[in-house]
PDB file of C-alpha atoms in Angstrom:
ATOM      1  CA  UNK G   1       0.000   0.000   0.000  1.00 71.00           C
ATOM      2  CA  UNK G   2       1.819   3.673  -0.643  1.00 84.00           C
ATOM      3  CA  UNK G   3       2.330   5.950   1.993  1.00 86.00           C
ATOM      4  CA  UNK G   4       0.337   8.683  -0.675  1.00 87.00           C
ATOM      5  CA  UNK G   5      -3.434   9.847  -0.701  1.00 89.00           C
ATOM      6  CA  UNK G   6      -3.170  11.174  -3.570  1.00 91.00           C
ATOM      7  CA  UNK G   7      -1.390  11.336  -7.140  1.00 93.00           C
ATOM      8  CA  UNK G   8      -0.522  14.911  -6.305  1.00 94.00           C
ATOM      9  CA  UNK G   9       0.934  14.061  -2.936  1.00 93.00           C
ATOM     10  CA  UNK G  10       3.107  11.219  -4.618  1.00 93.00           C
ATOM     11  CA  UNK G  11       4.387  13.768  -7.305  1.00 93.00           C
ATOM     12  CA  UNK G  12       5.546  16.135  -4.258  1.00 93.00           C
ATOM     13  CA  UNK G  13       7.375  13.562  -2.392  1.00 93.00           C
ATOM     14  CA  UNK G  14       9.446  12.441  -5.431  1.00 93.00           C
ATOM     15  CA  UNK G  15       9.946  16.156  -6.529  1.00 95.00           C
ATOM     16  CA  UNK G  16       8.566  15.163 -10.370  1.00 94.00           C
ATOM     17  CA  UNK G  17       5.866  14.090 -12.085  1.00 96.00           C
ATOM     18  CA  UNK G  18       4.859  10.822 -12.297  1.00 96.00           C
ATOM     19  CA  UNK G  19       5.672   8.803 -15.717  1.00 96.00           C
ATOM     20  CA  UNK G  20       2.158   7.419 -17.215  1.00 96.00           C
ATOM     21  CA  UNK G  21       3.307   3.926 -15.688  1.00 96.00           C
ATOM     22  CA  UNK G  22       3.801   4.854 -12.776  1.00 96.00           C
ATOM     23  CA  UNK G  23       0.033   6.827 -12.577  1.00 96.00           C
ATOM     24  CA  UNK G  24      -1.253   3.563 -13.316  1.00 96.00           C
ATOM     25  CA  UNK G  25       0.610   1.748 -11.019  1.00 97.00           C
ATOM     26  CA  UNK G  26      -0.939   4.552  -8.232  1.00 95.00           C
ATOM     27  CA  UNK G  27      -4.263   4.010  -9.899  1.00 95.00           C
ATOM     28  CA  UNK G  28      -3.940   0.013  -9.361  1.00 96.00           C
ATOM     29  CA  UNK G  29      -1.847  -0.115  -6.032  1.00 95.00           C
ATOM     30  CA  UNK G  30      -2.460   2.574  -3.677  1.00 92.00           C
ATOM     31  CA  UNK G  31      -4.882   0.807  -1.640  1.00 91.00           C
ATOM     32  CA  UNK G  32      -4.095  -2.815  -1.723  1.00 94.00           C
ATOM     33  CA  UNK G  33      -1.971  -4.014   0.891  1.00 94.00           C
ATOM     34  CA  UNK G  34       1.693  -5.468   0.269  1.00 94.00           C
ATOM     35  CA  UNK G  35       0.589  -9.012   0.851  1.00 94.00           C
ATOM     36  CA  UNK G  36      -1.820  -8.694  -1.925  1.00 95.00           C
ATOM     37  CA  UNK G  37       0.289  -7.677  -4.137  1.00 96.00           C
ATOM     38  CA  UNK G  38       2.849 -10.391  -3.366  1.00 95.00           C
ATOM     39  CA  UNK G  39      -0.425 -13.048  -3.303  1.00 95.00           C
ATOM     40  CA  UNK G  40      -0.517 -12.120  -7.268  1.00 95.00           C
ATOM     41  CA  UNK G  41       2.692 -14.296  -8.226  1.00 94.00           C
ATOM     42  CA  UNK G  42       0.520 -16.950  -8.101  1.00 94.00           C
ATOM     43  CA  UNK G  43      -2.126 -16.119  -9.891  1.00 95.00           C
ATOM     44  CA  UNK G  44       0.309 -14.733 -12.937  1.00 96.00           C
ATOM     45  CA  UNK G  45       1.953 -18.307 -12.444  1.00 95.00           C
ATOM     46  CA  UNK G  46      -1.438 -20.342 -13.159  1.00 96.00           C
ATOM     47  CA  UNK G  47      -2.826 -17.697 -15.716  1.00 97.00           C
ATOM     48  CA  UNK G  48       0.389 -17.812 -17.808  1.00 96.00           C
ATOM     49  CA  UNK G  49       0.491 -21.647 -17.466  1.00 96.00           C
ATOM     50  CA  UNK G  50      -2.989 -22.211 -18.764  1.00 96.00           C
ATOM     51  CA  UNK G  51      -2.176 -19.612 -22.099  1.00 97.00           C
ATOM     52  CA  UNK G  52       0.932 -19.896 -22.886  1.00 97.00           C
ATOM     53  CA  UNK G  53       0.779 -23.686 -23.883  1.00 96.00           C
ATOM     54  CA  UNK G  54      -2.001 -23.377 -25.715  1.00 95.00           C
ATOM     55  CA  UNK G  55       0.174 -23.270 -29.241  1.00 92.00           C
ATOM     56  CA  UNK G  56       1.528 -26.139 -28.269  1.00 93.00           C
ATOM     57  CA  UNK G  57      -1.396 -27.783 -27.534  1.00 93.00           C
ATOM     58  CA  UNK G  58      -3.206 -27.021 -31.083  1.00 91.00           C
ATOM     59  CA  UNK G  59      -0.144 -27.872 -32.703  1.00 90.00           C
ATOM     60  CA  UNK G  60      -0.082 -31.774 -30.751  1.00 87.00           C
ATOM     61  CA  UNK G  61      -3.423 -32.048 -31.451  1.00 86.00           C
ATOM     62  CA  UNK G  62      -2.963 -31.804 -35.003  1.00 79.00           C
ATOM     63  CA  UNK G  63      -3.938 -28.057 -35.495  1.00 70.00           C
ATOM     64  CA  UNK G  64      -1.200 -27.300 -37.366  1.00 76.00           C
ATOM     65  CA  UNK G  65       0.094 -30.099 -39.364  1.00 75.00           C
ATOM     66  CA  UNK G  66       2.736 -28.068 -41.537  1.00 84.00           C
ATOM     67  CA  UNK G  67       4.066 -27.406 -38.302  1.00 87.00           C
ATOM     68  CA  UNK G  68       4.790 -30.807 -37.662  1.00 83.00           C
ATOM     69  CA  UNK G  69       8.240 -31.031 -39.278  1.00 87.00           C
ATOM     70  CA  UNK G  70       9.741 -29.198 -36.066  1.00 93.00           C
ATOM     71  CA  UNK G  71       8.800 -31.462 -33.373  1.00 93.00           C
ATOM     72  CA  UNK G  72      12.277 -32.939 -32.467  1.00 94.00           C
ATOM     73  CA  UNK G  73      10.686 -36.361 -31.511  1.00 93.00           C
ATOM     74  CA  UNK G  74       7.855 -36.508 -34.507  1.00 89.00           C
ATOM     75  CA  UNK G  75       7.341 -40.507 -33.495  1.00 89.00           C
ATOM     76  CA  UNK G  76       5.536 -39.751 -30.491  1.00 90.00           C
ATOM     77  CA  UNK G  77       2.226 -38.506 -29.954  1.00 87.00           C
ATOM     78  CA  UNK G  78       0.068 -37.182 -26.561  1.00 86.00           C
ATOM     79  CA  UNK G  79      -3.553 -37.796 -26.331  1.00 90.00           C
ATOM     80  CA  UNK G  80      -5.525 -35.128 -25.259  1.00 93.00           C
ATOM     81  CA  UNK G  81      -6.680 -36.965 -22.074  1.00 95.00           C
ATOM     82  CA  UNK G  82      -3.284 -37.019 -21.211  1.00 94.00           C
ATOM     83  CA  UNK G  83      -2.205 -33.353 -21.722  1.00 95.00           C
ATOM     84  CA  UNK G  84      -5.688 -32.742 -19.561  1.00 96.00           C
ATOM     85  CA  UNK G  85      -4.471 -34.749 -16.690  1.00 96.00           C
ATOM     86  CA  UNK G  86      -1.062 -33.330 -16.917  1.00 97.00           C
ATOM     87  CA  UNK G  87      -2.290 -29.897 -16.631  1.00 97.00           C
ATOM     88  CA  UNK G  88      -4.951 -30.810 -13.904  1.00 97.00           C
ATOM     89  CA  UNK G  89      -1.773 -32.358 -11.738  1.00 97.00           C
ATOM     90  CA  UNK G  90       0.151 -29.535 -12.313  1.00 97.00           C
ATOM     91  CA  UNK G  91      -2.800 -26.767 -11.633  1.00 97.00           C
ATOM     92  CA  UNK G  92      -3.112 -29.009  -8.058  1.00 97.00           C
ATOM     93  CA  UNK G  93       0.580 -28.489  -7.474  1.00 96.00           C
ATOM     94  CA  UNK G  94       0.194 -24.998  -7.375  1.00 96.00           C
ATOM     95  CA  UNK G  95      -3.020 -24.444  -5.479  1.00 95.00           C
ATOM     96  CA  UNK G  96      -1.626 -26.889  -2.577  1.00 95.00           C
ATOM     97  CA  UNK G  97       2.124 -26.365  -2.913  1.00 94.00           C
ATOM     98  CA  UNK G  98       3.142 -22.699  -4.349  1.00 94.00           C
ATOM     99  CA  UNK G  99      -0.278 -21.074  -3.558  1.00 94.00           C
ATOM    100  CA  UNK G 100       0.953 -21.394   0.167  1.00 94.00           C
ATOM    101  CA  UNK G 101       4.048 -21.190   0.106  1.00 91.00           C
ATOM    102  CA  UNK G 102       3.052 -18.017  -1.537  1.00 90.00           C
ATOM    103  CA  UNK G 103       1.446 -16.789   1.233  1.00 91.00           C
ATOM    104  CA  UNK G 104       4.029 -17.998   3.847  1.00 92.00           C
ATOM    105  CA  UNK G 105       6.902 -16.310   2.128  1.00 91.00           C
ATOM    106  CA  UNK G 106       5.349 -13.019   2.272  1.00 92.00           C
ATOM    107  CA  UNK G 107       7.241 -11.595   5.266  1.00 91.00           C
ATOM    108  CA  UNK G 108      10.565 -13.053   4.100  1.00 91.00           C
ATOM    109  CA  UNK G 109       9.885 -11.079   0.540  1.00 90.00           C
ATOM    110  CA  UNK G 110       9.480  -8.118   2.253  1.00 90.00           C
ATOM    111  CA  UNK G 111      12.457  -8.643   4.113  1.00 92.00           C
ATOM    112  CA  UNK G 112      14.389  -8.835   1.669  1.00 91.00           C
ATOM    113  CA  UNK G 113      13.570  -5.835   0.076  1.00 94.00           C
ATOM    114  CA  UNK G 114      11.273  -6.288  -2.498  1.00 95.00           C
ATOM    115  CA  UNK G 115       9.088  -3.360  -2.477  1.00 95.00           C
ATOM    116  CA  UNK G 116       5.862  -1.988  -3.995  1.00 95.00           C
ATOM    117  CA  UNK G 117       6.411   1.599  -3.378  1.00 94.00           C
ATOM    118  CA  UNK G 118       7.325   4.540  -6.147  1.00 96.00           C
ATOM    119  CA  UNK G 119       9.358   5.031  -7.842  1.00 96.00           C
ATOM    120  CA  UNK G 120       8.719   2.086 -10.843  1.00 97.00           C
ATOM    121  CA  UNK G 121      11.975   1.095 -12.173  1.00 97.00           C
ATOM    122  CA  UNK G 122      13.972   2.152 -15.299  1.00 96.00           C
ATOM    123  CA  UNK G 123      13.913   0.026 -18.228  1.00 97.00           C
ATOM    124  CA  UNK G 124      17.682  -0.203 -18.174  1.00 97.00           C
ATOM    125  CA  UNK G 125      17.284  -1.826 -14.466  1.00 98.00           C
ATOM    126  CA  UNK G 126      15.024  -4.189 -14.793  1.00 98.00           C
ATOM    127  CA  UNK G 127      16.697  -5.587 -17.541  1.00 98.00           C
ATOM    128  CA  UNK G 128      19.685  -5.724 -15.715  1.00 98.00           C
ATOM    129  CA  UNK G 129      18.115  -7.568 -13.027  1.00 98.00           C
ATOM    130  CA  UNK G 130      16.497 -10.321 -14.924  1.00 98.00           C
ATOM    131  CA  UNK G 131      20.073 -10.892 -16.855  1.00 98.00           C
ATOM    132  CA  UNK G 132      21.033 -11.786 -13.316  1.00 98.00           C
ATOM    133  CA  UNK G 133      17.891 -13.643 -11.914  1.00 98.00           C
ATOM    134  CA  UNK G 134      18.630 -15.795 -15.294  1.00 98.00           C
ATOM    135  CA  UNK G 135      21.818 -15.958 -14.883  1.00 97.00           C
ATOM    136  CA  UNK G 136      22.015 -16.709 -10.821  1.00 98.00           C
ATOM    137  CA  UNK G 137      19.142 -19.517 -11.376  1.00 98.00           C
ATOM    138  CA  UNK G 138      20.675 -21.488 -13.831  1.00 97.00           C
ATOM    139  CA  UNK G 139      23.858 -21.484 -12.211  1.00 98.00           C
ATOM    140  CA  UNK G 140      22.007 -22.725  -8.864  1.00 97.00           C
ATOM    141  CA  UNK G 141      19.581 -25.026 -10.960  1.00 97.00           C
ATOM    142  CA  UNK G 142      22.199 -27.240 -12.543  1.00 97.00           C
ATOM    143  CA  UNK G 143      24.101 -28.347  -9.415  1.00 97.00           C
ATOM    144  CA  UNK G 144      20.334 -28.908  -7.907  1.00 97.00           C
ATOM    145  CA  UNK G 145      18.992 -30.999 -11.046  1.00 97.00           C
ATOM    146  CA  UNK G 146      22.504 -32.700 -11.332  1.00 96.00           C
ATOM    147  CA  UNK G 147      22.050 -33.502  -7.288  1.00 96.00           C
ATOM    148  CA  UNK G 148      18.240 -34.994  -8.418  1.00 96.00           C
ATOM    149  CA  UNK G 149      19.736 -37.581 -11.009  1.00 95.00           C
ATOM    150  CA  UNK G 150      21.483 -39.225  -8.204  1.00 95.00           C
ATOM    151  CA  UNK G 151      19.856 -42.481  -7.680  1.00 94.00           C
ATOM    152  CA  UNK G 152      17.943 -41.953  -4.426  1.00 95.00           C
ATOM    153  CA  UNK G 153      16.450 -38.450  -5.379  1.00 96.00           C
ATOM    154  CA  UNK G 154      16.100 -39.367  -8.862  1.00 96.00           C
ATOM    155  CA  UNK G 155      14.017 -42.550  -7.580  1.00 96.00           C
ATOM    156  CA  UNK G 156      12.426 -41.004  -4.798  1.00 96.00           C
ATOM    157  CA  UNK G 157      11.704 -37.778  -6.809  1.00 97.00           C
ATOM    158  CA  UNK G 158      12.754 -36.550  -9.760  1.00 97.00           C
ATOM    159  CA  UNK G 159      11.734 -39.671 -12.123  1.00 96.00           C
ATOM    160  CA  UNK G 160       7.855 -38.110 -11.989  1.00 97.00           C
ATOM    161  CA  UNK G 161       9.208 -35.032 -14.142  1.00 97.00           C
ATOM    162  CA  UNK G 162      10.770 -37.198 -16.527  1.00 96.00           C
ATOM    163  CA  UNK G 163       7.579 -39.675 -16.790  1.00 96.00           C
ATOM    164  CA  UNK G 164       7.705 -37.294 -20.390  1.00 95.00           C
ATOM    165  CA  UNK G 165      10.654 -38.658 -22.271  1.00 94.00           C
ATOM    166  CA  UNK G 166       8.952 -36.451 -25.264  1.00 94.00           C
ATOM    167  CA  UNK G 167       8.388 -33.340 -23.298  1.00 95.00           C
ATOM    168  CA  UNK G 168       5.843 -31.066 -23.900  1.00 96.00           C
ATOM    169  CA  UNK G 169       4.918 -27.770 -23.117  1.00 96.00           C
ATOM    170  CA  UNK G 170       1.979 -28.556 -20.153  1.00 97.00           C
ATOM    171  CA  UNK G 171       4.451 -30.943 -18.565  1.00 97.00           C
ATOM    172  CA  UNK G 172       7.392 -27.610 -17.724  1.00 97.00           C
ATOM    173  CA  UNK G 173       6.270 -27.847 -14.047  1.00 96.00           C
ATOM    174  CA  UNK G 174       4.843 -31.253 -13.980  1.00 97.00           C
ATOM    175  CA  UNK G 175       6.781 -33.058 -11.114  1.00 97.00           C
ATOM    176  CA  UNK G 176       6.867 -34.320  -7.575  1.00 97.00           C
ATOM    177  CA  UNK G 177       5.838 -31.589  -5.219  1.00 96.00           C
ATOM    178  CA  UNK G 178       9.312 -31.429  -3.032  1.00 96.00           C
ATOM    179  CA  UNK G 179      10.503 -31.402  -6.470  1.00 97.00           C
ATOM    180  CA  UNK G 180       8.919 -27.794  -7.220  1.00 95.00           C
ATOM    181  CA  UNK G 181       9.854 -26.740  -3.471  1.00 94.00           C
ATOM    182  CA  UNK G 182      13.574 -27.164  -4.609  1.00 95.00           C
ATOM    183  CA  UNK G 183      13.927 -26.319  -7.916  1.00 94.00           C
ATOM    184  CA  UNK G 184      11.988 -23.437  -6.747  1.00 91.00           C
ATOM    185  CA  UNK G 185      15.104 -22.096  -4.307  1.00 93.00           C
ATOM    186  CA  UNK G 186      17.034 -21.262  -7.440  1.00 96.00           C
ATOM    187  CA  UNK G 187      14.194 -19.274  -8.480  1.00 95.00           C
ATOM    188  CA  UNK G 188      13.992 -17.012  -5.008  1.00 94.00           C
ATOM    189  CA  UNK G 189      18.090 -16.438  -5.234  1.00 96.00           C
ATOM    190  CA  UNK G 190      18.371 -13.793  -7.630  1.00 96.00           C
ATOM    191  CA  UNK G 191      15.721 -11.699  -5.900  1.00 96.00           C
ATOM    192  CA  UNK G 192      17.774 -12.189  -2.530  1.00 95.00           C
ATOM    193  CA  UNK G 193      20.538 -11.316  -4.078  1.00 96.00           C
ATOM    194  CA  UNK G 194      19.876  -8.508  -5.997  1.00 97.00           C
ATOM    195  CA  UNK G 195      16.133  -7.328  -4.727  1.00 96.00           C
ATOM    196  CA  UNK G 196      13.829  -5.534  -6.662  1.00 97.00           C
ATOM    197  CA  UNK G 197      10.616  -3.729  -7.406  1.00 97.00           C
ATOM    198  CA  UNK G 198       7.012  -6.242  -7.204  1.00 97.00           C
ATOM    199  CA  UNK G 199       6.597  -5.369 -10.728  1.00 97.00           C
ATOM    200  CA  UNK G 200       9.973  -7.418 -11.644  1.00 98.00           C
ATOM    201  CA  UNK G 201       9.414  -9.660  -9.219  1.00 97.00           C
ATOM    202  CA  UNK G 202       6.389 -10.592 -11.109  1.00 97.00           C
ATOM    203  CA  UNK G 203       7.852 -10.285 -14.380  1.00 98.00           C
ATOM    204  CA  UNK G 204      10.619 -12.796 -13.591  1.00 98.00           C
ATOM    205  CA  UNK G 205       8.479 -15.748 -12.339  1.00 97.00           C
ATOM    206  CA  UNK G 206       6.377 -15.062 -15.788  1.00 97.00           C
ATOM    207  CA  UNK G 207       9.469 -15.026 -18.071  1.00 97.00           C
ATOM    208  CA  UNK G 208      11.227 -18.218 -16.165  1.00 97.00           C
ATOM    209  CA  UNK G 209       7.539 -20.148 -16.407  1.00 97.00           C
ATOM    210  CA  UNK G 210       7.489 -18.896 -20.081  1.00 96.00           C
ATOM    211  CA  UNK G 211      10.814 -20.248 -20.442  1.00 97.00           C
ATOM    212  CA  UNK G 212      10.270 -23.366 -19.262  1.00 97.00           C
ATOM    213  CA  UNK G 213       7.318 -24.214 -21.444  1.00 97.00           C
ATOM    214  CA  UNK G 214       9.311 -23.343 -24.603  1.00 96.00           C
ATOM    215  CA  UNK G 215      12.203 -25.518 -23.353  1.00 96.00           C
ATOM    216  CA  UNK G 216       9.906 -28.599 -22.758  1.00 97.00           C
ATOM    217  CA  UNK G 217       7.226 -27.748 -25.909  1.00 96.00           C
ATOM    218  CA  UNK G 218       8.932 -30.572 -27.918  1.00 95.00           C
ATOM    219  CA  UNK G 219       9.297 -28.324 -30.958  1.00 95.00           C
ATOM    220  CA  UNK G 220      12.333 -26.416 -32.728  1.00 93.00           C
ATOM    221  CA  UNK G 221      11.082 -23.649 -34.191  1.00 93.00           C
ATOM    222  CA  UNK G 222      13.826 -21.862 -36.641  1.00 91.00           C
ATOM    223  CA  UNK G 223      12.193 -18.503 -36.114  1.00 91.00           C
ATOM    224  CA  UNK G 224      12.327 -18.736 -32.577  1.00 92.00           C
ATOM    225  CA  UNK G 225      13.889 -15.280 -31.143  1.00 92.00           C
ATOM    226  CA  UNK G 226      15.309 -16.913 -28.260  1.00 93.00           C
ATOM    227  CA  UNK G 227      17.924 -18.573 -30.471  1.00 89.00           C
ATOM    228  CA  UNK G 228      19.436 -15.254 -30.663  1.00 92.00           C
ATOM    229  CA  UNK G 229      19.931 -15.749 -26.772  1.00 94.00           C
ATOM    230  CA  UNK G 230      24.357 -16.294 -26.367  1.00 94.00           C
ATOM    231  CA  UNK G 231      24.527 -20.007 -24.694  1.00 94.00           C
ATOM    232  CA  UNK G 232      20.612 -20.459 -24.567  1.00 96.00           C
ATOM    233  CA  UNK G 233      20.137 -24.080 -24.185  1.00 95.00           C
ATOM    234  CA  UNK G 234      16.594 -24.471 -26.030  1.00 94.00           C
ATOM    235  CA  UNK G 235      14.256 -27.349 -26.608  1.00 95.00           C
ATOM    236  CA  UNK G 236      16.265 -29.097 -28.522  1.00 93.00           C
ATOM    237  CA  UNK G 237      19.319 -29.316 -25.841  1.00 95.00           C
ATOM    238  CA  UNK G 238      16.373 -29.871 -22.619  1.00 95.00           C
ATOM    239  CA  UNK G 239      14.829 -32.602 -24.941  1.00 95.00           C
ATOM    240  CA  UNK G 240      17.730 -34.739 -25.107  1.00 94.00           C
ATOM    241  CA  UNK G 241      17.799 -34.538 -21.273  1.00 96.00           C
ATOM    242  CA  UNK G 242      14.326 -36.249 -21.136  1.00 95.00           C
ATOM    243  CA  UNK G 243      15.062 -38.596 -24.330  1.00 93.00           C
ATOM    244  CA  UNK G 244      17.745 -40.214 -22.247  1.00 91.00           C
ATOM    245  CA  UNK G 245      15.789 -39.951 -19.302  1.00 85.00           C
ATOM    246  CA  UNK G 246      17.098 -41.460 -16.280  1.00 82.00           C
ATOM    247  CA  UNK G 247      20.241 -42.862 -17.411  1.00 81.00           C
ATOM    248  CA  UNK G 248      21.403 -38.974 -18.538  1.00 85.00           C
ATOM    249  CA  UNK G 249      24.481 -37.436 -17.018  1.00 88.00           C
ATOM    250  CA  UNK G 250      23.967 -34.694 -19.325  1.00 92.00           C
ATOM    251  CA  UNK G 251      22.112 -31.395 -20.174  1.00 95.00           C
ATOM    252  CA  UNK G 252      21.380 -30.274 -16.768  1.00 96.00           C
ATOM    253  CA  UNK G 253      21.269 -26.287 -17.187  1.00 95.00           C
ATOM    254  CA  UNK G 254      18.173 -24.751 -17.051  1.00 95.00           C
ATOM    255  CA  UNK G 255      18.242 -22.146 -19.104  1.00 96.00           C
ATOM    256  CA  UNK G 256      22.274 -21.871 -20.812  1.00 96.00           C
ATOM    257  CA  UNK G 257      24.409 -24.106 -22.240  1.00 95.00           C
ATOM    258  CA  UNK G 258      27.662 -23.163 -20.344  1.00 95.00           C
ATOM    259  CA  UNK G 259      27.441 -24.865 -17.284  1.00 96.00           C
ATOM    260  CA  UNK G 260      26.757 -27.941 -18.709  1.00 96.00           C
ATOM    261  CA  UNK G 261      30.103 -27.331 -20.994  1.00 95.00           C
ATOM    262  CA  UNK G 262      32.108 -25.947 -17.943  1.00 96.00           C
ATOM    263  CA  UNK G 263      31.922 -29.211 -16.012  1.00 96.00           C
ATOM    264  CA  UNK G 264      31.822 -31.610 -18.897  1.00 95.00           C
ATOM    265  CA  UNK G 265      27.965 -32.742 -18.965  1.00 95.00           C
ATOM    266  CA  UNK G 266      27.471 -31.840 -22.937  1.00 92.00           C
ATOM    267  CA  UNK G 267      29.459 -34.746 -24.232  1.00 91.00           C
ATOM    268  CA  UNK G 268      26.553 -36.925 -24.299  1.00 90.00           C
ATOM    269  CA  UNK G 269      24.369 -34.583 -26.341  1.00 90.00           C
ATOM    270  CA  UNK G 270      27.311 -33.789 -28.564  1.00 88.00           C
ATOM    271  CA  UNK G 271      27.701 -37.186 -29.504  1.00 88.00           C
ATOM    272  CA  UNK G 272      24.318 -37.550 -30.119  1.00 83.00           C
ATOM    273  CA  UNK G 273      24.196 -34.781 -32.858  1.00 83.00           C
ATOM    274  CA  UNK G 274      27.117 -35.748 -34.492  1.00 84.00           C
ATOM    275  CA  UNK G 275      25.713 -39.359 -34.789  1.00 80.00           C
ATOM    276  CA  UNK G 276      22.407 -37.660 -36.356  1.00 74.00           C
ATOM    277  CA  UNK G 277      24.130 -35.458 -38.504  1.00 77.00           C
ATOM    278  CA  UNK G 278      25.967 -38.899 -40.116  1.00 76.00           C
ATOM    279  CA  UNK G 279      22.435 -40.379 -40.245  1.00 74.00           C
ATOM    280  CA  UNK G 280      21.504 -37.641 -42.625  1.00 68.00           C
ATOM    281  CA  UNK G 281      24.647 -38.056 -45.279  1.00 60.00           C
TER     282      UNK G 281
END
């Protein structure tokens, strides 16, 4: 909630006028409480994972069939009472699992710093910021993902995400519930480290989520902008990591490919497209 009555008293404490964003942002948050605002992660979570997919979806089902020629694994086909019941599981995960932790992080986001107040920030910093959220959870994700291919946690947890050896897009958070509790930690890091405005702090849960889905849609679109991404991984690279399933030791990054090239876990997956580019000679 701002400290402000008024749009008037909010341009006299910051000694300017307010940018048209920022108006609306007075407009739309004056007089809704902090927690509120925090409480709408989750509803931009389940909102974005219901629409976003949707392409996909069409495409799976057939929609699309000149499209076809890009789905890396073209053999394999989803039914659409499975991609129903793999959304329905994954809709459940977040109304019992994220929806409260949600609400029980609230006082640890706000003590970290992230803040509702005015002013918005600039362009330039919030895309500095998400460079870093990106760049802090990947880093953080691949040791965590590598730790979940060990037998025990890969047994005990991890296999449910990789019941998909042909990922698609629905499936991106579709996994054991501890699973999304610690994979979500990497997620949380970059805002602890480098805290921000609400507003960014909801824009980088929907770009990660939106991420995600395109990394596990099962299709390699050449117009894709995201291939213009340095050392962005794809869903190509992330589809290899579920083709191989639970004997990979590969292919772990989340979101880049350098991790994965740092420590020596690409040679699987560069073996594999060399074999496929013989295949086509």
């Amino acid at each position: 909630m701002l400290p402000y009555q008024n749009i008037e008293e909010a341009e006299e404490a910051l000694s300017r006028a307010l940018s048209l964003s920022e108006k609306l942002w007075f407009k739309y948050s004056a007089q809704k409480p902090d927690h509120i605002l925090h409480y709408h992660n989750i509803i931009f979570l389940m909102l974005f994972y219901t629409l976003a997919p949707l392409p996909y979806v069409f495409i799976g089902l057939g929609g699309f069939k000149n499209i076809h020629k890009y789905k890396i694994q073209p053999k394999v086909k989803d039914s659409p009472s499975n991609m129903f019941k793999c959304y329905k599981d994954v809709m459940q995960t977040f109304l019992l699992v994220v929806g409260p932790l949600q609400v029980i992080s609230y006082s640890t986001v706000q003590w970290l710093g992230i803040r509702t107040s005015l002013p918005l920030p600039s362009f330039s910093q919030v895309f500095l910021q998400i460079v870093v959220y990106f760049v802090v959870e990947d880093f953080s994700n691949y040791w965590i993902h590598r730790l979940l291919h060990c037998k025990w946690a890969y047994e005990k947890i991890h296999r449910v995400h990789h019941e998909y050896t042909a990922p698609i897009g629905l499936a991106a958070p579709y996994a054991h519930w501890a699973e999304i509790l610690i994979l979500g930690l990497p997620s949380f890091l970059g805002p602890t480290l480098v805290p921000c405005h609400i507003t960014t702090y909801w824009l980088w849960f929907v770009l990660r989520q939106l991420e995600a889905i395109e990394t596990h849609s099962g299709y390699m679109f050449p117009w894709s902008p995201t291939k213009y991404i340095p050392f962005y991984g794809g869903a190509e690279y992330h589809d290899y990591h579920h083709y191989v399933g639970k004997l990979s030791k590969g292919n772990f990054a989340s979101v880049f490919t350098y991790c994965d090239y740092i420590y020596g876990t690409h040679k699987g997956y560069r073996l594999h497209k060399q074999l496929l580019e013989k295949a086509k000679l």
